[in-house]
Amino acid sequence: MKNMDRRKFVKDSLKITAVAAVGSSILMNSEDASAAAVGLQFAQVTLPYAFNALEPNIDALTMEIHYTKHHTAYVKNVNEAIAAEKISFATEKEFFANASKLSMKARNNGGGSWNHNFFWQVMKPGAGTPSGKVTDAINGAFSSFDKFKDQFSQAAIGRFGSGWAWLVNDGGKLKIGSTPNQDNPMMDVSELKGTPLLCLDVWEHAYYLKYQNKRADYVAAWWNVVNWDEVAKRMI
Ligand code: MN
């Protein structure tokens, strides 16, 4: 076999192997993935800044462990659950809308994957300020930015145990609330419903190295790194 032919043979053989191994969720390039018609898979977004970019509000070590250990594990585990349980929803939206039918492994890790992808994006280095559109919507719903901030902070501080605080758009109405564990407001099991506009992770893994038991201090510092441009993009 000539060199070129051998290379083509090897390439084609690998493709066949990839298609046959879909059930075990191996890594494939996009050409092979589409040929095999793989269903929904979760992916981890690239962190839009360096681990130390949110210092001193969020320390570099916390960011590194949070992103490379906790978040990576959620993504790996949800994709394992999708493969093992043959979950075949086409979109993340559909996946969450059917959360009540999912195993706890799929629900918790699917939520963990999505929530963290969103969380990284709604933060950025440097203190930002809300834009006109966001300010108007917040003032309309909560009467002032300070009242909004208080209510959101209370949702974050008051969530017992692990969970998330959220600002959501529920049918054109802005609402603040929290969810336990890795649930989110797109899940049918969630009491708080709506499209997420902003979120804050209040699991101890998000702040314990720097803030220990002082969750309120972490929440207060977090306002310095909110990416209001991302909130504005999601606000209708
Ligand atoms: Mn987290």
PDB file of C-alpha atoms and ligand atoms in Angstrom:
ATOM      1  CA  MET A   1       0.000   0.000   0.000  1.00  0.00           C
ATOM      2  CA  LYS A   2       1.355   3.425  -0.959  1.00  0.00           C
ATOM      3  CA  ASN A   3       1.795   5.962   1.794  1.00  0.00           C
ATOM      4  CA  MET A   4      -1.187   8.094   0.714  1.00  0.00           C
ATOM      5  CA  ASP A   5      -3.418   5.039   0.439  1.00  0.00           C
ATOM      6  CA  ARG A   6      -2.327   3.823   3.826  1.00  0.00           C
ATOM      7  CA  ARG A   7      -3.117   7.169   5.380  1.00  0.00           C
ATOM      8  CA  LYS A   8      -6.581   7.204   3.809  1.00  0.00           C
ATOM      9  CA  PHE A   9      -7.180   3.621   4.945  1.00  0.00           C
ATOM     10  CA  VAL A  10      -6.208   4.481   8.515  1.00  0.00           C
ATOM     11  CA  LYS A  11      -8.407   7.605   8.447  1.00  0.00           C
ATOM     12  CA  ASP A  12     -11.432   5.685   7.163  1.00  0.00           C
ATOM     13  CA  SER A  13     -10.920   2.915   9.702  1.00  0.00           C
ATOM     14  CA  LEU A  14     -10.848   5.469  12.509  1.00  0.00           C
ATOM     15  CA  LYS A  15     -14.130   6.943  11.276  1.00  0.00           C
ATOM     16  CA  ILE A  16     -15.796   3.553  11.396  1.00  0.00           C
ATOM     17  CA  THR A  17     -14.443   2.994  14.910  1.00  0.00           C
ATOM     18  CA  ALA A  18     -15.770   6.396  15.967  1.00  0.00           C
ATOM     19  CA  VAL A  19     -19.256   5.688  14.649  1.00  0.00           C
ATOM     20  CA  ALA A  20     -19.348   2.274  16.317  1.00  0.00           C
ATOM     21  CA  ALA A  21     -18.278   3.767  19.646  1.00  0.00           C
ATOM     22  CA  VAL A  22     -20.932   6.486  19.864  1.00  0.00           C
ATOM     23  CA  GLY A  23     -22.611   4.822  22.824  1.00  0.00           C
ATOM     24  CA  SER A  24     -19.511   5.227  24.939  1.00  0.00           C
ATOM     25  CA  SER A  25     -19.335   8.945  24.154  1.00  0.00           C
ATOM     26  CA  ILE A  26     -15.759   9.121  22.891  1.00  0.00           C
ATOM     27  CA  LEU A  27     -14.293  12.325  21.564  1.00  0.00           C
ATOM     28  CA  MET A  28     -14.900  12.773  17.869  1.00  0.00           C
ATOM     29  CA  ASN A  29     -14.298  15.536  15.391  1.00  0.00           C
ATOM     30  CA  SER A  30     -17.376  17.396  14.168  1.00  0.00           C
ATOM     31  CA  GLU A  31     -17.485  15.544  10.838  1.00  0.00           C
ATOM     32  CA  ASP A  32     -17.669  12.174  12.584  1.00  0.00           C
ATOM     33  CA  ALA A  33     -20.080  13.469  15.213  1.00  0.00           C
ATOM     34  CA  SER A  34     -22.619  14.666  12.655  1.00  0.00           C
ATOM     35  CA  ALA A  35     -22.254  11.483  10.618  1.00  0.00           C
ATOM     36  CA  ALA A  36     -23.134   9.505  13.730  1.00  0.00           C
ATOM     37  CA  ALA A  37     -26.110  11.754  14.639  1.00  0.00           C
ATOM     38  CA  VAL A  38     -25.107  12.130  18.268  1.00  0.00           C
ATOM     39  CA  GLY A  39     -27.790  13.749  20.457  1.00  0.00           C
ATOM     40  CA  LEU A  40     -27.293  16.536  22.972  1.00  0.00           C
ATOM     41  CA  GLN A  41     -23.857  16.788  24.543  1.00  0.00           C
ATOM     42  CA  PHE A  42     -22.811  19.427  27.057  1.00  0.00           C
ATOM     43  CA  ALA A  43     -19.535  21.291  26.542  1.00  0.00           C
ATOM     44  CA  GLN A  44     -17.503  23.516  28.824  1.00  0.00           C
ATOM     45  CA  VAL A  45     -17.048  27.083  27.545  1.00  0.00           C
ATOM     46  CA  THR A  46     -13.538  28.492  27.466  1.00  0.00           C
ATOM     47  CA  LEU A  47     -13.071  30.730  30.479  1.00  0.00           C
ATOM     48  CA  PRO A  48     -13.273  34.269  28.986  1.00  0.00           C
ATOM     49  CA  TYR A  49     -10.447  35.562  31.269  1.00  0.00           C
ATOM     50  CA  ALA A  50      -7.457  34.341  33.262  1.00  0.00           C
ATOM     51  CA  PHE A  51      -7.910  32.547  36.615  1.00  0.00           C
ATOM     52  CA  ASN A  52      -6.539  35.608  38.434  1.00  0.00           C
ATOM     53  CA  ALA A  53      -8.561  38.162  36.434  1.00  0.00           C
ATOM     54  CA  LEU A  54     -11.273  38.583  39.064  1.00  0.00           C
ATOM     55  CA  GLU A  55      -8.811  39.202  41.928  1.00  0.00           C
ATOM     56  CA  PRO A  56      -9.171  40.397  44.613  1.00  0.00           C
ATOM     57  CA  ASN A  57     -12.925  39.726  44.510  1.00  0.00           C
ATOM     58  CA  ILE A  58     -12.555  36.082  43.529  1.00  0.00           C
ATOM     59  CA  ASP A  59      -9.115  34.567  44.088  1.00  0.00           C
ATOM     60  CA  ALA A  60      -7.152  32.765  41.372  1.00  0.00           C
ATOM     61  CA  LEU A  61      -6.930  29.405  43.164  1.00  0.00           C
ATOM     62  CA  THR A  62     -10.693  29.272  43.710  1.00  0.00           C
ATOM     63  CA  MET A  63     -11.272  30.114  40.039  1.00  0.00           C
ATOM     64  CA  GLU A  64      -8.811  27.460  38.890  1.00  0.00           C
ATOM     65  CA  ILE A  65     -10.244  24.668  41.047  1.00  0.00           C
ATOM     66  CA  HIS A  66     -13.806  25.759  40.320  1.00  0.00           C
ATOM     67  CA  TYR A  67     -13.293  25.746  36.546  1.00  0.00           C
ATOM     68  CA  THR A  68     -10.856  22.848  36.040  1.00  0.00           C
ATOM     69  CA  LYS A  69     -12.172  20.461  38.708  1.00  0.00           C
ATOM     70  CA  HIS A  70     -15.791  21.188  39.665  1.00  0.00           C
ATOM     71  CA  HIS A  71     -17.110  22.426  36.327  1.00  0.00           C
ATOM     72  CA  THR A  72     -15.124  19.930  34.259  1.00  0.00           C
ATOM     73  CA  ALA A  73     -16.545  17.105  36.366  1.00  0.00           C
ATOM     74  CA  TYR A  74     -20.151  18.259  35.857  1.00  0.00           C
ATOM     75  CA  VAL A  75     -19.657  18.271  32.086  1.00  0.00           C
ATOM     76  CA  LYS A  76     -17.992  14.848  32.050  1.00  0.00           C
ATOM     77  CA  ASN A  77     -20.658  13.355  34.318  1.00  0.00           C
ATOM     78  CA  VAL A  78     -23.684  14.707  32.456  1.00  0.00           C
ATOM     79  CA  ASN A  79     -22.333  13.394  29.157  1.00  0.00           C
ATOM     80  CA  GLU A  80     -21.742  10.027  30.813  1.00  0.00           C
ATOM     81  CA  ALA A  81     -25.344  10.035  32.045  1.00  0.00           C
ATOM     82  CA  ILE A  82     -26.672  11.034  28.611  1.00  0.00           C
ATOM     83  CA  ALA A  83     -24.827   8.119  27.029  1.00  0.00           C
ATOM     84  CA  ALA A  84     -25.596   5.539  29.722  1.00  0.00           C
ATOM     85  CA  GLU A  85     -29.273   6.460  30.026  1.00  0.00           C
ATOM     86  CA  LYS A  86     -29.735   7.081  26.282  1.00  0.00           C
ATOM     87  CA  ILE A  87     -31.138  10.564  26.930  1.00  0.00           C
ATOM     88  CA  SER A  88     -32.041  11.932  23.513  1.00  0.00           C
ATOM     89  CA  PHE A  89     -33.268  15.507  23.953  1.00  0.00           C
ATOM     90  CA  ALA A  90     -32.153  17.710  21.075  1.00  0.00           C
ATOM     91  CA  THR A  91     -31.482  20.897  23.023  1.00  0.00           C
ATOM     92  CA  GLU A  92     -30.428  22.038  26.476  1.00  0.00           C
ATOM     93  CA  LYS A  93     -33.777  23.839  26.770  1.00  0.00           C
ATOM     94  CA  GLU A  94     -35.665  20.596  26.177  1.00  0.00           C
ATOM     95  CA  PHE A  95     -33.343  18.729  28.563  1.00  0.00           C
ATOM     96  CA  PHE A  96     -34.114  21.178  31.401  1.00  0.00           C
ATOM     97  CA  ALA A  97     -37.837  21.380  30.595  1.00  0.00           C
ATOM     98  CA  ASN A  98     -37.899  17.618  31.257  1.00  0.00           C
ATOM     99  CA  ALA A  99     -35.712  17.685  34.371  1.00  0.00           C
ATOM    100  CA  SER A 100     -38.392  15.879  36.400  1.00  0.00           C
ATOM    101  CA  LYS A 101     -37.914  12.810  34.168  1.00  0.00           C
ATOM    102  CA  LEU A 102     -34.105  12.774  34.430  1.00  0.00           C
ATOM    103  CA  SER A 103     -31.964  10.760  36.839  1.00  0.00           C
ATOM    104  CA  MET A 104     -30.393  12.788  39.656  1.00  0.00           C
ATOM    105  CA  LYS A 105     -27.017  12.308  37.946  1.00  0.00           C
ATOM    106  CA  ALA A 106     -28.264  13.828  34.683  1.00  0.00           C
ATOM    107  CA  ARG A 107     -30.225  16.625  36.405  1.00  0.00           C
ATOM    108  CA  ASN A 108     -27.474  17.676  38.832  1.00  0.00           C
ATOM    109  CA  ASN A 109     -24.616  17.493  36.354  1.00  0.00           C
ATOM    110  CA  GLY A 110     -26.612  18.990  33.478  1.00  0.00           C
ATOM    111  CA  GLY A 111     -27.512  21.918  35.717  1.00  0.00           C
ATOM    112  CA  GLY A 112     -23.921  22.155  36.934  1.00  0.00           C
ATOM    113  CA  SER A 113     -22.623  22.251  33.350  1.00  0.00           C
ATOM    114  CA  TRP A 114     -25.007  24.928  32.124  1.00  0.00           C
ATOM    115  CA  ASN A 115     -25.045  27.091  35.267  1.00  0.00           C
ATOM    116  CA  HIS A 116     -21.253  27.423  35.360  1.00  0.00           C
ATOM    117  CA  ASN A 117     -20.995  28.182  31.631  1.00  0.00           C
ATOM    118  CA  PHE A 118     -23.448  31.008  32.269  1.00  0.00           C
ATOM    119  CA  PHE A 119     -21.762  32.129  35.503  1.00  0.00           C
ATOM    120  CA  TRP A 120     -18.326  32.586  33.854  1.00  0.00           C
ATOM    121  CA  GLN A 121     -19.912  34.743  31.169  1.00  0.00           C
ATOM    122  CA  VAL A 122     -21.779  37.099  33.476  1.00  0.00           C
ATOM    123  CA  MET A 123     -18.552  38.079  35.225  1.00  0.00           C
ATOM    124  CA  LYS A 124     -15.598  40.114  33.966  1.00  0.00           C
ATOM    125  CA  PRO A 125     -12.597  41.880  35.434  1.00  0.00           C
ATOM    126  CA  GLY A 126     -13.157  45.404  36.682  1.00  0.00           C
ATOM    127  CA  ALA A 127     -16.173  47.109  38.147  1.00  0.00           C
ATOM    128  CA  GLY A 128     -18.902  47.545  35.559  1.00  0.00           C
ATOM    129  CA  THR A 129     -22.063  49.584  35.653  1.00  0.00           C
ATOM    130  CA  PRO A 130     -25.437  48.602  34.189  1.00  0.00           C
ATOM    131  CA  SER A 131     -26.375  50.149  30.854  1.00  0.00           C
ATOM    132  CA  GLY A 132     -29.419  52.368  30.315  1.00  0.00           C
ATOM    133  CA  LYS A 133     -31.641  49.526  29.184  1.00  0.00           C
ATOM    134  CA  VAL A 134     -30.738  47.324  32.168  1.00  0.00           C
ATOM    135  CA  THR A 135     -31.028  50.226  34.621  1.00  0.00           C
ATOM    136  CA  ASP A 136     -34.488  51.093  33.266  1.00  0.00           C
ATOM    137  CA  ALA A 137     -35.716  47.498  33.516  1.00  0.00           C
ATOM    138  CA  ILE A 138     -34.309  47.076  37.028  1.00  0.00           C
ATOM    139  CA  ASN A 139     -35.737  50.377  38.235  1.00  0.00           C
ATOM    140  CA  GLY A 140     -39.095  49.444  36.717  1.00  0.00           C
ATOM    141  CA  ALA A 141     -39.188  46.061  38.471  1.00  0.00           C
ATOM    142  CA  PHE A 142     -37.487  46.810  41.801  1.00  0.00           C
ATOM    143  CA  SER A 143     -37.883  50.632  42.062  1.00  0.00           C
ATOM    144  CA  SER A 144     -34.128  51.278  42.373  1.00  0.00           C
ATOM    145  CA  PHE A 145     -30.789  49.629  41.657  1.00  0.00           C
ATOM    146  CA  ASP A 146     -29.983  49.541  45.390  1.00  0.00           C
ATOM    147  CA  LYS A 147     -33.237  47.738  46.158  1.00  0.00           C
ATOM    148  CA  PHE A 148     -32.517  45.254  43.370  1.00  0.00           C
ATOM    149  CA  LYS A 149     -29.023  44.683  44.740  1.00  0.00           C
ATOM    150  CA  ASP A 150     -30.369  44.142  48.261  1.00  0.00           C
ATOM    151  CA  GLN A 151     -33.018  41.698  47.122  1.00  0.00           C
ATOM    152  CA  PHE A 152     -30.571  39.717  44.958  1.00  0.00           C
ATOM    153  CA  SER A 153     -27.970  39.663  47.751  1.00  0.00           C
ATOM    154  CA  GLN A 154     -30.599  38.420  50.184  1.00  0.00           C
ATOM    155  CA  ALA A 155     -31.566  35.622  47.786  1.00  0.00           C
ATOM    156  CA  ALA A 156     -27.885  34.617  47.588  1.00  0.00           C
ATOM    157  CA  ILE A 157     -27.156  34.876  51.312  1.00  0.00           C
ATOM    158  CA  GLY A 158     -30.481  33.328  52.323  1.00  0.00           C
ATOM    159  CA  ARG A 159     -30.224  30.196  50.170  1.00  0.00           C
ATOM    160  CA  PHE A 160     -29.733  27.454  52.769  1.00  0.00           C
ATOM    161  CA  GLY A 161     -26.880  25.131  51.815  1.00  0.00           C
ATOM    162  CA  SER A 162     -25.667  24.932  48.225  1.00  0.00           C
ATOM    163  CA  GLY A 163     -27.354  26.638  45.327  1.00  0.00           C
ATOM    164  CA  TRP A 164     -27.651  29.660  43.091  1.00  0.00           C
ATOM    165  CA  ALA A 165     -29.205  33.149  43.094  1.00  0.00           C
ATOM    166  CA  TRP A 166     -30.852  34.323  39.873  1.00  0.00           C
ATOM    167  CA  LEU A 167     -32.303  37.282  38.055  1.00  0.00           C
ATOM    168  CA  VAL A 168     -34.740  35.946  35.470  1.00  0.00           C
ATOM    169  CA  ASN A 169     -37.131  37.211  32.860  1.00  0.00           C
ATOM    170  CA  ASP A 170     -40.412  35.404  33.437  1.00  0.00           C
ATOM    171  CA  GLY A 171     -42.692  36.333  30.536  1.00  0.00           C
ATOM    172  CA  GLY A 172     -41.513  39.937  30.446  1.00  0.00           C
ATOM    173  CA  LYS A 173     -41.370  40.324  34.231  1.00  0.00           C
ATOM    174  CA  LEU A 174     -38.031  40.488  36.052  1.00  0.00           C
ATOM    175  CA  LYS A 175     -37.831  38.225  39.095  1.00  0.00           C
ATOM    176  CA  ILE A 176     -35.206  37.386  41.709  1.00  0.00           C
ATOM    177  CA  GLY A 177     -34.961  34.032  43.426  1.00  0.00           C
ATOM    178  CA  SER A 178     -32.723  31.094  44.198  1.00  0.00           C
ATOM    179  CA  THR A 179     -32.494  27.398  43.413  1.00  0.00           C
ATOM    180  CA  PRO A 180     -31.032  24.517  45.451  1.00  0.00           C
ATOM    181  CA  ASN A 181     -28.056  22.387  44.367  1.00  0.00           C
ATOM    182  CA  GLN A 182     -27.510  22.675  40.598  1.00  0.00           C
ATOM    183  CA  ASP A 183     -31.131  23.327  39.663  1.00  0.00           C
ATOM    184  CA  ASN A 184     -31.872  26.306  37.424  1.00  0.00           C
ATOM    185  CA  PRO A 185     -34.970  28.328  36.473  1.00  0.00           C
ATOM    186  CA  MET A 186     -35.303  26.543  33.122  1.00  0.00           C
ATOM    187  CA  MET A 187     -36.062  23.252  34.904  1.00  0.00           C
ATOM    188  CA  ASP A 188     -39.654  22.097  35.209  1.00  0.00           C
ATOM    189  CA  VAL A 189     -38.890  21.150  38.831  1.00  0.00           C
ATOM    190  CA  SER A 190     -37.851  24.693  39.748  1.00  0.00           C
ATOM    191  CA  GLU A 191     -40.124  26.936  41.781  1.00  0.00           C
ATOM    192  CA  LEU A 192     -38.427  29.990  40.210  1.00  0.00           C
ATOM    193  CA  LYS A 193     -39.100  30.006  36.468  1.00  0.00           C
ATOM    194  CA  GLY A 194     -37.809  32.138  33.616  1.00  0.00           C
ATOM    195  CA  THR A 195     -34.938  32.928  31.298  1.00  0.00           C
ATOM    196  CA  PRO A 196     -31.744  33.530  33.286  1.00  0.00           C
ATOM    197  CA  LEU A 197     -30.249  37.030  32.991  1.00  0.00           C
ATOM    198  CA  LEU A 198     -27.751  36.860  35.856  1.00  0.00           C
ATOM    199  CA  CYS A 199     -26.646  34.198  38.321  1.00  0.00           C
ATOM    200  CA  LEU A 200     -24.435  33.799  41.351  1.00  0.00           C
ATOM    201  CA  ASP A 201     -22.960  30.525  42.571  1.00  0.00           C
ATOM    202  CA  VAL A 202     -23.282  30.278  46.364  1.00  0.00           C
ATOM    203  CA  TRP A 203     -21.848  26.785  46.801  1.00  0.00           C
ATOM    204  CA  GLU A 204     -19.063  26.873  49.388  1.00  0.00           C
ATOM    205  CA  HIS A 205     -16.621  25.712  46.679  1.00  0.00           C
ATOM    206  CA  ALA A 206     -17.176  29.128  45.025  1.00  0.00           C
ATOM    207  CA  TYR A 207     -15.841  31.156  47.965  1.00  0.00           C
ATOM    208  CA  TYR A 208     -14.601  29.118  50.917  1.00  0.00           C
ATOM    209  CA  LEU A 209     -10.823  29.410  50.306  1.00  0.00           C
ATOM    210  CA  LYS A 210     -10.950  33.205  50.527  1.00  0.00           C
ATOM    211  CA  TYR A 211     -14.114  33.972  52.495  1.00  0.00           C
ATOM    212  CA  GLN A 212     -14.588  30.824  54.655  1.00  0.00           C
ATOM    213  CA  ASN A 213     -18.007  31.100  56.346  1.00  0.00           C
ATOM    214  CA  LYS A 214     -18.545  34.720  55.303  1.00  0.00           C
ATOM    215  CA  ARG A 215     -20.822  34.238  52.318  1.00  0.00           C
ATOM    216  CA  ALA A 216     -22.146  37.799  52.653  1.00  0.00           C
ATOM    217  CA  ASP A 217     -18.629  39.202  52.074  1.00  0.00           C
ATOM    218  CA  TYR A 218     -18.273  37.097  48.916  1.00  0.00           C
ATOM    219  CA  VAL A 219     -21.641  38.304  47.659  1.00  0.00           C
ATOM    220  CA  ALA A 220     -20.714  41.947  48.373  1.00  0.00           C
ATOM    221  CA  ALA A 221     -17.391  41.577  46.500  1.00  0.00           C
ATOM    222  CA  TRP A 222     -19.021  39.775  43.576  1.00  0.00           C
ATOM    223  CA  TRP A 223     -20.936  42.925  42.570  1.00  0.00           C
ATOM    224  CA  ASN A 224     -17.544  44.335  41.520  1.00  0.00           C
ATOM    225  CA  VAL A 225     -17.170  41.765  38.751  1.00  0.00           C
ATOM    226  CA  VAL A 226     -20.667  41.565  37.243  1.00  0.00           C
ATOM    227  CA  ASN A 227     -20.584  41.755  33.441  1.00  0.00           C
ATOM    228  CA  TRP A 228     -23.568  44.017  32.771  1.00  0.00           C
ATOM    229  CA  ASP A 229     -23.010  43.833  29.003  1.00  0.00           C
ATOM    230  CA  GLU A 230     -23.940  40.145  29.158  1.00  0.00           C
ATOM    231  CA  VAL A 231     -27.050  40.938  31.211  1.00  0.00           C
ATOM    232  CA  ALA A 232     -28.048  43.601  28.656  1.00  0.00           C
ATOM    233  CA  LYS A 233     -27.610  41.128  25.770  1.00  0.00           C
ATOM    234  CA  ARG A 234     -30.115  38.759  27.364  1.00  0.00           C
ATOM    235  CA  MET A 235     -32.633  41.417  28.325  1.00  0.00           C
ATOM    236  CA  ILE A 236     -35.417  41.913  25.813  1.00  0.00           C
TER     237      ILE A 236
HETATM  238 MN    MN B   1     -19.789  26.053  41.402  1.00  0.00          MN
END
